[in-house]
Amino acid sequence: MDFEDNKILMESLTKGEEKAYKFLLNKFHRKLHAYALTLVNDHSMAQDIVQNVFLKTWKNRNKLNPEFSIQSFLYKSVYNEFINSYQQNKAMMLLQQKYLESMQRVVETTDESSIERMLAIINKEIQNLPNKCQQVFILSKKEGLTNIEIAEHLDVSIKTVEAQISKAYKILKDKLKDNYNMMLFLLFSVPNRE
């Protein structure tokens, strides 16, 4: 089958033919990665963007229109994925800033013995996290490594790192209940006394 023909390729993809998908990966992966690099200037982030585009393309293959150029579709998808991740990061940074400012006020009004007690409680809960989850969480929140650095250090994907951090936060939130926000802030803003 001639997958160089856009219409044949698109029709084969909509039917779920894996050979068409492999052809798509082989033909466009490097080009899309190079394009994504011009947008983010970071190899790991560019790789994540391209991976997400290919995964979404396969997942939504039955919605592909054989009349449209697959190349244009892929490049536009990379750009859209970049915009989405940029907006998410920007919104997250604003939220984190507001959160840090409000929590700093709380810390300034909390006495030393309360801080010590809270640190002991949260350190205990961190030790109870599942191994992989605990390892990623500590590297991120205590050691200050970025998700990219953790992914490279542990030889896992950034998505895996993000998933483990989210899992850790969820477990800690369930365990610490109402004191969750203040305790986490204390843990990462006060020098570790262990």
mmCIF file of N, CA, C and O in Angstrom, residues 19-80:
data_model
loop_
_atom_site.group_PDB
_atom_site.id
_atom_site.type_symbol
_atom_site.label_atom_id
_atom_site.label_comp_id
_atom_site.label_asym_id
_atom_site.label_seq_id
_atom_site.Cartn_x
_atom_site.Cartn_y
_atom_site.Cartn_z
ATOM 1 N N LYS A 19 0.228 -0.539 10.399
ATOM 2 C CA LYS A 19 1.304 -0.245 9.436
ATOM 3 C C LYS A 19 1.256 1.222 9.026
ATOM 4 O O LYS A 19 2.298 1.859 8.862
ATOM 5 N N ALA A 20 0.050 1.755 8.880
ATOM 6 C CA ALA A 20 -0.107 3.171 8.514
ATOM 7 C C ALA A 20 0.405 4.062 9.642
ATOM 8 O O ALA A 20 1.069 5.072 9.411
ATOM 9 N N TYR A 21 0.114 3.656 10.877
ATOM 10 C CA TYR A 21 0.558 4.431 12.038
ATOM 11 C C TYR A 21 2.088 4.401 12.147
ATOM 12 O O TYR A 21 2.725 5.425 12.400
ATOM 13 N N LYS A 22 2.667 3.232 11.934
ATOM 14 C CA LYS A 22 4.139 3.117 11.972
ATOM 15 C C LYS A 22 4.775 3.973 10.878
ATOM 16 O O LYS A 22 5.793 4.633 11.107
ATOM 17 N N PHE A 23 4.160 3.972 9.707
ATOM 18 C CA PHE A 23 4.649 4.808 8.613
ATOM 19 C C PHE A 23 4.608 6.277 9.042
ATOM 20 O O PHE A 23 5.564 7.033 8.820
ATOM 21 N N LEU A 24 3.494 6.669 9.659
ATOM 22 C CA LEU A 24 3.314 8.047 10.125
ATOM 23 C C LEU A 24 4.426 8.427 11.116
ATOM 24 O O LEU A 24 5.045 9.486 10.991
ATOM 25 N N LEU A 25 4.676 7.551 12.075
ATOM 26 C CA LEU A 25 5.732 7.786 13.066
ATOM 27 C C LEU A 25 7.098 7.944 12.397
ATOM 28 O O LEU A 25 7.835 8.889 12.678
ATOM 29 N N ASN A 26 7.417 6.995 11.526
ATOM 30 C CA ASN A 26 8.723 7.026 10.854
ATOM 31 C C ASN A 26 8.905 8.268 9.988
ATOM 32 O O ASN A 26 9.982 8.857 9.951
ATOM 33 N N LYS A 27 7.845 8.658 9.321
ATOM 34 C CA LYS A 27 7.949 9.787 8.387
ATOM 35 C C LYS A 27 7.991 11.144 9.089
ATOM 36 O O LYS A 27 8.702 12.044 8.660
ATOM 37 N N PHE A 28 7.228 11.296 10.177
ATOM 38 C CA PHE A 28 7.063 12.632 10.751
ATOM 39 C C PHE A 28 7.685 12.857 12.125
ATOM 40 O O PHE A 28 7.792 14.001 12.568
ATOM 41 N N HIS A 29 8.079 11.812 12.807
ATOM 42 C CA HIS A 29 8.551 12.001 14.188
ATOM 43 C C HIS A 29 9.711 12.995 14.287
ATOM 44 O O HIS A 29 9.664 13.942 15.076
ATOM 45 N N ARG A 30 10.747 12.787 13.507
ATOM 46 C CA ARG A 30 11.927 13.672 13.593
ATOM 47 C C ARG A 30 11.598 15.108 13.204
ATOM 48 O O ARG A 30 12.052 16.056 13.841
ATOM 49 N N LYS A 31 10.783 15.263 12.160
ATOM 50 C CA LYS A 31 10.412 16.612 11.700
ATOM 51 C C LYS A 31 9.592 17.334 12.770
ATOM 52 O O LYS A 31 9.817 18.515 13.045
ATOM 53 N N LEU A 32 8.648 16.612 13.371
ATOM 54 C CA LEU A 32 7.802 17.231 14.393
ATOM 55 C C LEU A 32 8.607 17.554 15.657
ATOM 56 O O LEU A 32 8.380 18.582 16.304
ATOM 57 N N HIS A 33 9.549 16.680 15.977
ATOM 58 C CA HIS A 33 10.401 16.936 17.147
ATOM 59 C C HIS A 33 11.235 18.194 16.912
ATOM 60 O O HIS A 33 11.369 19.043 17.808
ATOM 61 N N ALA A 34 11.773 18.331 15.722
ATOM 62 C CA ALA A 34 12.558 19.530 15.391
ATOM 63 C C ALA A 34 11.680 20.784 15.474
ATOM 64 O O ALA A 34 12.106 21.822 15.996
ATOM 65 N N TYR A 35 10.463 20.680 14.988
ATOM 66 C CA TYR A 35 9.528 21.809 15.054
ATOM 67 C C TYR A 35 9.187 22.142 16.509
ATOM 68 O O TYR A 35 9.212 23.303 16.916
ATOM 69 N N ALA A 36 8.888 21.125 17.304
ATOM 70 C CA ALA A 36 8.556 21.337 18.715
ATOM 71 C C ALA A 36 9.729 21.982 19.456
ATOM 72 O O ALA A 36 9.536 22.837 20.330
ATOM 73 N N LEU A 37 10.944 21.599 19.086
ATOM 74 C CA LEU A 37 12.144 22.188 19.697
ATOM 75 C C LEU A 37 12.221 23.694 19.454
ATOM 76 O O LEU A 37 12.683 24.441 20.310
ATOM 77 N N THR A 38 11.785 24.130 18.283
ATOM 78 C CA THR A 38 11.805 25.575 18.002
ATOM 79 C C THR A 38 10.817 26.312 18.902
ATOM 80 O O THR A 38 10.981 27.493 19.172
ATOM 81 N N LEU A 39 9.795 25.606 19.372
ATOM 82 C CA LEU A 39 8.786 26.229 20.236
ATOM 83 C C LEU A 39 9.192 26.240 21.703
ATOM 84 O O LEU A 39 8.973 27.224 22.407
ATOM 85 N N VAL A 40 9.778 25.128 22.185
ATOM 86 C CA VAL A 40 10.064 25.009 23.618
ATOM 87 C C VAL A 40 11.546 25.053 23.979
ATOM 88 O O VAL A 40 11.895 25.256 25.128
ATOM 89 N N ASN A 41 12.418 24.795 23.028
ATOM 90 C CA ASN A 41 13.865 24.810 23.262
ATOM 91 C C ASN A 41 14.283 23.878 24.398
ATOM 92 O O ASN A 41 15.156 24.202 25.199
ATOM 93 N N ASP A 42 13.620 22.722 24.489
ATOM 94 C CA ASP A 42 13.931 21.728 25.513
ATOM 95 C C ASP A 42 13.604 20.348 24.929
ATOM 96 O O ASP A 42 12.460 20.087 24.575
ATOM 97 N N HIS A 43 14.621 19.482 24.836
ATOM 98 C CA HIS A 43 14.442 18.175 24.176
ATOM 99 C C HIS A 43 13.354 17.321 24.819
ATOM 100 O O HIS A 43 12.521 16.740 24.128
ATOM 101 N N SER A 44 13.355 17.246 26.151
ATOM 102 C CA SER A 44 12.363 16.404 26.834
ATOM 103 C C SER A 44 10.950 16.918 26.636
ATOM 104 O O SER A 44 10.028 16.148 26.384
ATOM 105 N N MET A 45 10.772 18.227 26.753
ATOM 106 C CA MET A 45 9.444 18.802 26.565
ATOM 107 C C MET A 45 8.984 18.629 25.119
ATOM 108 O O MET A 45 7.824 18.313 24.862
ATOM 109 N N ALA A 46 9.907 18.825 24.183
ATOM 110 C CA ALA A 46 9.573 18.646 22.765
ATOM 111 C C ALA A 46 9.152 17.202 22.516
ATOM 112 O O ALA A 46 8.172 16.935 21.816
ATOM 113 N N GLN A 47 9.886 16.274 23.123
ATOM 114 C CA GLN A 47 9.567 14.849 22.975
ATOM 115 C C GLN A 47 8.175 14.553 23.536
ATOM 116 O O GLN A 47 7.392 13.826 22.925
ATOM 117 N N ASP A 48 7.865 15.112 24.696
ATOM 118 C CA ASP A 48 6.546 14.906 25.299
ATOM 119 C C ASP A 48 5.434 15.455 24.406
ATOM 120 O O ASP A 48 4.393 14.820 24.245
ATOM 121 N N ILE A 49 5.651 16.627 23.860
ATOM 122 C CA ILE A 49 4.649 17.236 22.983
ATOM 123 C C ILE A 49 4.384 16.338 21.780
ATOM 124 O O ILE A 49 3.237 16.034 21.444
ATOM 125 N N VAL A 50 5.457 15.881 21.131
ATOM 126 C CA VAL A 50 5.318 15.030 19.936
ATOM 127 C C VAL A 50 4.656 13.705 20.290
ATOM 128 O O VAL A 50 3.755 13.231 19.584
ATOM 129 N N GLN A 51 5.063 13.127 21.408
ATOM 130 C CA GLN A 51 4.455 11.871 21.858
ATOM 131 C C GLN A 51 2.955 12.031 22.073
ATOM 132 O O GLN A 51 2.162 11.193 21.651
ATOM 133 N N ASN A 52 2.576 13.126 22.725
ATOM 134 C CA ASN A 52 1.155 13.385 22.968
ATOM 135 C C ASN A 52 0.385 13.544 21.664
ATOM 136 O O ASN A 52 -0.742 13.060 21.544
ATOM 137 N N VAL A 53 0.992 14.224 20.709
ATOM 138 C CA VAL A 53 0.335 14.421 19.414
ATOM 139 C C VAL A 53 0.098 13.074 18.726
ATOM 140 O O VAL A 53 -1.011 12.797 18.243
ATOM 141 N N PHE A 54 1.113 12.215 18.705
ATOM 142 C CA PHE A 54 0.950 10.906 18.060
ATOM 143 C C PHE A 54 -0.081 10.043 18.798
ATOM 144 O O PHE A 54 -0.898 9.370 18.171
ATOM 145 N N LEU A 55 -0.035 10.081 20.126
ATOM 146 C CA LEU A 55 -1.011 9.304 20.908
ATOM 147 C C LEU A 55 -2.436 9.785 20.652
ATOM 148 O O LEU A 55 -3.344 8.981 20.449
ATOM 149 N N LYS A 56 -2.632 11.096 20.651
ATOM 150 C CA LYS A 56 -3.971 11.645 20.402
ATOM 151 C C LYS A 56 -4.430 11.368 18.976
ATOM 152 O O LYS A 56 -5.609 11.120 18.737
ATOM 153 N N THR A 57 -3.484 11.417 18.035
ATOM 154 C CA THR A 57 -3.828 11.132 16.642
ATOM 155 C C THR A 57 -4.325 9.696 16.520
ATOM 156 O O THR A 57 -5.348 9.432 15.873
ATOM 157 N N TRP A 58 -3.631 8.767 17.165
ATOM 158 C CA TRP A 58 -4.049 7.359 17.100
ATOM 159 C C TRP A 58 -5.374 7.154 17.834
ATOM 160 O O TRP A 58 -6.277 6.484 17.343
ATOM 161 N N LYS A 59 -5.476 7.762 18.993
ATOM 162 C CA LYS A 59 -6.689 7.604 19.803
ATOM 163 C C LYS A 59 -7.923 8.140 19.073
ATOM 164 O O LYS A 59 -9.002 7.555 19.158
ATOM 165 N N ASN A 60 -7.763 9.245 18.355
ATOM 166 C CA ASN A 60 -8.887 9.878 17.662
ATOM 167 C C ASN A 60 -8.845 9.639 16.150
ATOM 168 O O ASN A 60 -9.376 10.429 15.375
ATOM 169 N N ARG A 61 -8.196 8.554 15.740
ATOM 170 C CA ARG A 61 -7.989 8.277 14.315
ATOM 171 C C ARG A 61 -9.292 8.186 13.520
ATOM 172 O O ARG A 61 -9.324 8.539 12.351
ATOM 173 N N ASN A 62 -10.371 7.730 14.158
ATOM 174 C CA ASN A 62 -11.634 7.586 13.432
ATOM 175 C C ASN A 62 -12.257 8.936 13.082
ATOM 176 O O ASN A 62 -13.192 9.006 12.287
ATOM 177 N N LYS A 63 -11.724 10.033 13.650
ATOM 178 C CA LYS A 63 -12.230 11.374 13.340
ATOM 179 C C LYS A 63 -11.393 12.079 12.268
ATOM 180 O O LYS A 63 -11.704 13.204 11.886
ATOM 181 N N LEU A 64 -10.325 11.434 11.812
ATOM 182 C CA LEU A 64 -9.469 12.047 10.788
ATOM 183 C C LEU A 64 -10.236 12.182 9.472
ATOM 184 O O LEU A 64 -10.979 11.283 9.084
ATOM 185 N N ASN A 65 -10.025 13.299 8.810
ATOM 186 C CA ASN A 65 -10.682 13.538 7.524
ATOM 187 C C ASN A 65 -9.688 13.263 6.392
ATOM 188 O O ASN A 65 -8.691 13.968 6.260
ATOM 189 N N PRO A 66 -9.954 12.257 5.552
ATOM 190 C CA PRO A 66 -9.029 11.895 4.470
ATOM 191 C C PRO A 66 -8.772 13.027 3.467
ATOM 192 O O PRO A 66 -7.808 12.996 2.729
ATOM 193 N N GLU A 67 -9.639 14.041 3.491
ATOM 194 C CA GLU A 67 -9.462 15.172 2.558
ATOM 195 C C GLU A 67 -8.403 16.156 3.039
ATOM 196 O O GLU A 67 -7.900 16.963 2.276
ATOM 197 N N PHE A 68 -8.060 16.102 4.332
ATOM 198 C CA PHE A 68 -7.080 17.033 4.889
ATOM 199 C C PHE A 68 -5.675 16.448 4.825
ATOM 200 O O PHE A 68 -5.486 15.239 4.877
ATOM 201 N N SER A 69 -4.696 17.335 4.773
ATOM 202 C CA SER A 69 -3.291 16.919 4.755
ATOM 203 C C SER A 69 -2.878 16.470 6.165
ATOM 204 O O SER A 69 -3.015 17.227 7.127
ATOM 205 N N ILE A 70 -2.369 15.247 6.248
ATOM 206 C CA ILE A 70 -1.916 14.726 7.542
ATOM 207 C C ILE A 70 -0.746 15.551 8.071
ATOM 208 O O ILE A 70 -0.640 15.804 9.270
ATOM 209 N N GLN A 71 0.109 16.022 7.174
ATOM 210 C CA GLN A 71 1.251 16.828 7.587
ATOM 211 C C GLN A 71 0.782 18.125 8.245
ATOM 212 O O GLN A 71 1.240 18.478 9.328
ATOM 213 N N SER A 72 -0.148 18.828 7.621
ATOM 214 C CA SER A 72 -0.676 20.070 8.196
ATOM 215 C C SER A 72 -1.345 19.794 9.536
ATOM 216 O O SER A 72 -1.170 20.540 10.499
ATOM 217 N N PHE A 73 -2.103 18.711 9.594
ATOM 218 C CA PHE A 73 -2.789 18.323 10.820
ATOM 219 C C PHE A 73 -1.783 18.101 11.962
ATOM 220 O O PHE A 73 -1.974 18.579 13.077
ATOM 221 N N LEU A 74 -0.695 17.375 11.677
ATOM 222 C CA LEU A 74 0.300 17.066 12.705
ATOM 223 C C LEU A 74 1.027 18.322 13.197
ATOM 224 O O LEU A 74 1.219 18.507 14.400
ATOM 225 N N TYR A 75 1.420 19.188 12.265
ATOM 226 C CA TYR A 75 2.120 20.411 12.667
ATOM 227 C C TYR A 75 1.207 21.312 13.493
ATOM 228 O O TYR A 75 1.622 21.890 14.502
ATOM 229 N N LYS A 76 -0.044 21.410 13.075
ATOM 230 C CA LYS A 76 -1.005 22.224 13.826
ATOM 231 C C LYS A 76 -1.233 21.608 15.211
ATOM 232 O O LYS A 76 -1.345 22.318 16.215
ATOM 233 N N SER A 77 -1.285 20.298 15.286
ATOM 234 C CA SER A 77 -1.464 19.605 16.572
ATOM 235 C C SER A 77 -0.296 19.853 17.513
ATOM 236 O O SER A 77 -0.486 20.043 18.715
ATOM 237 N N VAL A 78 0.927 19.848 16.978
ATOM 238 C CA VAL A 78 2.116 20.135 17.799
ATOM 239 C C VAL A 78 2.019 21.551 18.362
ATOM 240 O O VAL A 78 2.254 21.775 19.549
ATOM 241 N N TYR A 79 1.637 22.483 17.506
ATOM 242 C CA TYR A 79 1.514 23.871 17.953
ATOM 243 C C TYR A 79 0.446 23.981 19.050
ATOM 244 O O TYR A 79 0.666 24.617 20.078
ATOM 245 N N ASN A 80 -0.701 23.354 18.843
ATOM 246 C CA ASN A 80 -1.785 23.399 19.829
ATOM 247 C C ASN A 80 -1.369 22.758 21.154
ATOM 248 O O ASN A 80 -1.701 23.254 22.229
#
